[in-house]
Coordinates of C-alpha atoms in Angstrom, one line a residue:
M1007 CA 87.3 86.7 91.0
S1008 CA 90.2 84.9 89.2
K1009 CA 88.1 83.5 86.3
K1010 CA 86.5 86.9 85.6
A1011 CA 89.8 88.8 86.0
S1012 CA 91.7 86.3 83.8
N1013 CA 89.1 86.6 81.0
F1014 CA 89.2 90.4 81.3
Q1015 CA 93.0 90.4 80.8
I1016 CA 92.8 88.1 77.8
K1017 CA 90.3 90.4 76.1
F1018 CA 91.3 93.9 77.3
M1019 CA 95.0 93.7 77.9
A1020 CA 95.6 91.7 74.7
I1021 CA 94.2 94.7 72.8
M1022 CA 95.7 97.4 74.9
Y1023 CA 99.3 96.1 74.8
R1024 CA 99.3 94.5 71.3
G1025 CA 102.2 95.6 69.2
K1026 CA 103.9 97.6 72.1
E1027 CA 106.7 95.1 72.7
I1028 CA 105.8 94.9 76.4
F1029 CA 105.4 91.2 77.1
K1030 CA 108.1 88.7 76.2
P1031 CA 107.4 85.5 78.3
L1032 CA 109.5 82.4 78.1
N1033 CA 107.8 79.4 76.6
T1034 CA 107.2 76.3 78.8
G1035 CA 110.4 74.6 79.6
W1036 CA 113.5 74.3 81.8
I1037 CA 116.0 77.2 82.5
D1038 CA 118.4 74.7 84.0
E1039 CA 118.3 71.4 85.9
H1040 CA 116.5 73.1 88.9
V1041 CA 114.2 75.8 87.5
A1042 CA 111.2 75.2 85.2
C1043 CA 108.5 77.5 83.9
V1044 CA 105.0 77.3 82.5
R1045 CA 103.9 79.9 80.1
E1046 CA 100.4 81.2 80.8
Y1047 CA 99.6 83.8 78.0
I1048 CA 101.9 86.8 78.9
A1049 CA 103.1 85.4 82.2
N1050 CA 105.4 82.7 83.5
I1051 CA 105.1 80.7 86.7
F1052 CA 108.1 78.9 88.0
F1053 CA 109.1 75.7 89.8
Y1054 CA 112.3 75.1 91.7
T1055 CA 113.2 71.4 92.3
K1056 CA 116.0 70.1 94.6
N1057 CA 116.4 66.9 96.5
G1058 CA 113.0 65.6 95.5
T1059 CA 111.1 68.7 96.6
T1060 CA 109.5 71.1 94.2
I1061 CA 108.5 74.6 95.2
M1062 CA 106.2 76.7 93.1
I1063 CA 106.9 80.5 92.6
D1064 CA 103.6 82.3 91.9
A1065 CA 100.4 80.7 90.9
G1066 CA 99.6 82.3 87.6
Y1067 CA 96.2 83.0 86.1
N1068 CA 93.1 80.8 86.6
Y1069 CA 94.5 78.9 83.6
D1070 CA 92.7 75.9 82.2
R1071 CA 95.9 74.4 80.7
L1072 CA 98.1 74.6 83.8
E1073 CA 98.0 70.9 84.7
E1074 CA 98.5 69.9 81.0
K1075 CA 101.6 72.1 80.7
M1076 CA 103.0 70.9 84.0
S1077 CA 102.8 67.4 82.6
W1078 CA 105.2 68.5 79.8
L1079 CA 107.7 69.1 82.6
D1080 CA 106.8 65.9 84.4
I1081 CA 105.6 67.9 87.5
N1082 CA 102.5 66.8 89.3
P1083 CA 100.3 69.4 90.9
N1084 CA 99.8 67.0 93.9
D1085 CA 103.5 67.3 94.7
I1086 CA 103.3 71.0 95.2
K1087 CA 103.1 71.7 99.0
D1088 CA 104.6 75.2 99.1
I1089 CA 104.0 78.2 96.9
L1090 CA 106.0 81.5 97.2
I1091 CA 103.8 84.5 96.2
T1092 CA 105.5 87.6 95.0
H1093 CA 102.2 89.6 94.9
Q1094 CA 98.5 89.2 94.7
D1095 CA 97.6 90.2 91.1
T1096 CA 95.4 87.7 89.4
D1097 CA 98.2 86.6 86.9
H1098 CA 100.2 85.5 90.0
V1099 CA 97.6 84.0 92.3
G1100 CA 94.8 82.8 90.1
A1101 CA 95.4 79.1 90.6
V1102 CA 94.9 79.4 94.4
E1103 CA 91.8 81.7 94.4
T1104 CA 88.5 80.2 95.7
D1105 CA 87.0 79.9 92.2
S1106 CA 90.0 78.1 90.7
D1107 CA 90.2 74.4 89.9
G1108 CA 91.7 73.6 93.2
L1109 CA 94.9 72.0 91.9
F1110 CA 96.8 73.5 94.9
E1111 CA 94.2 73.7 97.6
N1112 CA 96.4 71.9 100.1
A1113 CA 99.5 74.0 99.4
T1114 CA 100.8 76.6 101.9
L1115 CA 101.2 80.1 100.6
Y1116 CA 104.2 82.2 101.6
I1117 CA 103.3 85.9 101.2
G1118 CA 104.5 89.2 102.5
E1119 CA 102.6 90.5 105.6
I1120 CA 102.0 93.8 103.9
E1121 CA 100.8 92.1 100.7
N1122 CA 98.4 89.9 102.7
R1123 CA 96.5 93.0 103.6
Y1124 CA 95.1 93.0 100.1
L1125 CA 93.7 89.5 100.7
T1126 CA 92.1 90.5 104.1
G1127 CA 90.5 93.6 102.5
E1128 CA 92.6 96.0 104.6
K1129 CA 94.0 97.4 101.3
R1130 CA 92.6 97.5 97.8
R1131 CA 94.8 97.0 94.7
K1132 CA 94.8 100.0 92.4
V1133 CA 96.2 100.4 88.8
G1134 CA 96.1 103.1 86.2
W1135 CA 97.7 105.7 88.4
G1136 CA 95.3 104.9 91.2
T1137 CA 92.2 105.4 89.1
Y1138 CA 90.9 101.8 89.0
K1139 CA 90.3 99.4 91.9
L1140 CA 90.8 95.7 91.2
P1141 CA 88.4 93.1 92.8
M1142 CA 89.5 91.6 96.1
V1143 CA 91.4 88.3 95.9
E1144 CA 90.0 85.5 98.0
S1145 CA 91.9 82.3 98.9
N1146 CA 91.4 79.6 101.5
N1147 CA 95.0 78.3 101.5
E1148 CA 97.0 78.3 104.7
R1149 CA 99.4 81.2 104.7
V1150 CA 102.8 82.0 106.2
L1151 CA 103.3 85.7 106.5
L1152 CA 106.8 87.1 105.7
N1153 CA 108.7 90.3 106.4
D1154 CA 111.6 91.9 104.7
G1155 CA 114.8 89.9 105.2
D1156 CA 113.2 86.8 106.5
V1157 CA 115.3 83.7 105.8
F1158 CA 113.8 80.2 106.1
E1159 CA 114.1 76.7 104.7
I1160 CA 111.8 74.3 103.0
D1161 CA 113.3 70.7 103.0
G1162 CA 116.8 72.1 102.9
I1163 CA 116.1 74.8 100.3
K1164 CA 117.2 78.2 101.6
I1165 CA 114.8 81.1 100.8
E1166 CA 115.3 84.8 101.5
A1167 CA 112.3 87.2 101.2
I1168 CA 113.1 90.7 100.1
L1169 CA 110.5 93.5 100.2
V1170 CA 110.4 95.6 97.0
P1171 CA 107.3 97.8 97.2
G1172 CA 106.0 99.9 94.3
H1173 CA 104.2 97.6 91.9
T1174 CA 102.2 96.6 94.9
W1175 CA 102.7 97.8 98.5
G1176 CA 104.0 94.5 99.7
H1177 CA 105.6 92.9 96.7
M1178 CA 108.3 90.4 97.6
V1179 CA 111.1 88.9 95.6
Y1180 CA 112.7 85.5 96.6
L1181 CA 116.4 84.6 96.6
I1182 CA 116.6 80.8 96.5
D1183 CA 119.9 79.1 97.6
D1184 CA 121.7 82.4 96.8
K1185 CA 121.6 81.3 93.1
Y1186 CA 118.1 82.3 91.8
L1187 CA 116.2 85.6 92.3
F1188 CA 112.6 85.4 91.3
T1189 CA 111.5 89.0 90.8
G1190 CA 107.8 88.8 89.8
D1191 CA 106.8 92.2 88.5
T1192 CA 109.7 94.2 89.8
I1193 CA 111.9 94.2 86.7
W1194 CA 111.0 94.5 83.0
F1195 CA 113.6 93.5 80.4
G1196 CA 113.7 95.7 77.3
A1197 CA 115.9 95.0 74.3
D1198 CA 118.6 97.3 75.9
G1199 CA 118.5 96.2 79.5
G1200 CA 116.3 96.1 82.6
Y1201 CA 113.8 98.8 83.7
S1202 CA 111.3 99.2 86.6
F1203 CA 108.1 97.3 85.7
I1204 CA 105.2 98.7 83.6
S1205 CA 104.2 102.1 84.9
T1206 CA 100.5 101.8 84.4
L1207 CA 100.3 98.9 86.7
A1208 CA 102.2 100.3 89.7
E1209 CA 100.8 101.6 93.0
D1210 CA 103.7 104.0 93.2
N1211 CA 106.3 104.4 90.4
K1212 CA 108.7 106.5 92.4
L1213 CA 108.7 103.8 95.1
S1214 CA 109.3 101.1 92.4
L1215 CA 112.4 102.9 91.2
K1216 CA 113.7 103.3 94.7
S1217 CA 113.1 99.6 95.5
L1218 CA 114.9 98.5 92.3
E1219 CA 117.9 100.6 93.2
E1220 CA 117.9 99.1 96.8
L1221 CA 117.5 95.6 95.4
E1222 CA 120.6 95.9 93.3
K1223 CA 122.6 97.2 96.3
R1224 CA 121.5 94.2 98.4
I1225 CA 122.3 91.6 95.8
R1226 CA 125.7 93.1 95.0
A1227 CA 126.5 93.3 98.7
K1228 CA 126.2 89.6 98.9
N1229 CA 128.9 89.2 96.2
I1230 CA 126.8 86.7 94.2
E1231 CA 125.6 86.5 90.6
P1232 CA 122.2 84.8 90.7
L1233 CA 119.9 84.2 87.8
I1234 CA 117.5 87.1 87.7
I1235 CA 114.1 85.6 86.7
T1236 CA 111.2 87.8 85.8
G1237 CA 107.5 87.1 85.6
H1238 CA 106.9 88.4 82.1
T1239 CA 110.2 88.9 80.2
G1240 CA 112.6 86.0 80.8
W1241 CA 115.9 85.8 82.7
S1242 CA 119.5 86.9 82.7
Q1243 CA 122.6 86.5 84.9
D1244 CA 124.2 89.8 83.7
L1245 CA 123.7 92.1 86.7
D1246 CA 125.0 95.1 84.8
W1247 CA 122.4 94.6 82.0
V1248 CA 119.6 93.7 84.4
F1249 CA 119.9 96.9 86.4
L1250 CA 121.1 99.2 83.5
H1251 CA 117.9 101.3 83.5
K1252 CA 117.0 101.0 87.2
D1253 CA 116.2 104.7 87.3
K1254 CA 113.7 104.4 84.5
K1255 CA 110.2 102.9 84.3
C1256 CA 108.7 101.0 81.4
S1257 CA 106.0 103.0 79.8
P1258 CA 103.6 101.3 77.4
F1259 CA 103.1 104.6 75.5
S1260 CA 106.7 105.8 74.9
K1261 CA 109.2 104.8 72.3
R1262 CA 111.7 102.1 73.3
V1263 CA 114.5 100.3 71.4
P1264 CA 112.7 97.8 69.1
D1265 CA 112.9 94.2 70.3
P1266 CA 112.7 91.7 67.5
E1267 CA 112.0 88.9 70.1
A1268 CA 108.8 90.6 71.4
P1269 CA 105.6 89.0 70.0
Y1270 CA 103.1 91.3 68.4
D1271 CA 100.5 89.7 70.7
G1272 CA 101.8 88.2 73.9
Y1273 CA 98.6 86.3 74.4
D1274 CA 99.2 84.2 71.3
E1275 CA 100.6 80.9 72.6
S1276 CA 100.7 79.0 69.3
D1277 CA 104.5 78.5 69.6
D1278 CA 104.2 77.0 73.2
T1279 CA 103.8 73.3 72.5
E1280 CA 104.7 70.1 74.2
E1281 CA 106.9 69.1 71.3
N1282 CA 108.9 72.3 71.6
T1283 CA 109.2 71.9 75.3
R1284 CA 110.5 68.3 75.2
K1285 CA 113.0 68.9 72.3
S1286 CA 114.3 72.5 72.8
G1287 CA 116.7 71.9 75.7
F1288 CA 117.3 74.7 78.2
L1289 CA 115.7 78.1 77.6
K1290 CA 118.1 80.8 76.6
A1291 CA 118.8 83.9 78.7
K1292 CA 117.6 87.2 77.6
H1293 CA 121.1 88.7 77.7

């Protein structure tokens, strides 16, 4: 499914969202000494490294340049033993689907118990306000099923799983070492602050807004200021800016504040090069 779905997105979504200032991915590089990202068209996948262990957050498209771009970061696919999955859309799980290149076939997937029901066929993923069913995701990787609030460790790395349903029914975000919050497709950064993610791709937009409001409360209650890292629009540590429009959804078809940083075509990766990765230093925050 992942090869077909990846190719469909490249052809269809590139046209549908071209010029709409929707996707603003980071280029391949390091956010800081612990967090690296690989750009795959409009999406980023992330790697968290500490004490010699590297954890992968989401598995991206079925992307034929993944191993190449990981090498720009000096990360070996064979070293990835654990992958945190925010949700099962093909731009987040493609590299662990059965028709992938098998770079991570021995890695363990951590995924929400509710989200896993898409993989078992108990639920079907719908987009376009429920009008279109996506193909079922298939993966043979070992899985650890998570519930809201679960806290666990991988080689001394603390991870908290937080359920944020709406984009999908079982979408999880991951707070790592109380310093980094990987949000997948929960938050979309516009030029003027954060919104709930793209409305056309949500299972339930009202639930997405409710989840985003609850997420802010939970993070602020911890009295921490983690880096908020998104799947498609970069990162920020300014909580006020991140949650500024938590009561609004991002609509591809309504006017928004123009963002000069948004590429006309998010699928154009011509500026994502090994040379830029190795010389550019840390990637800048969105705000």
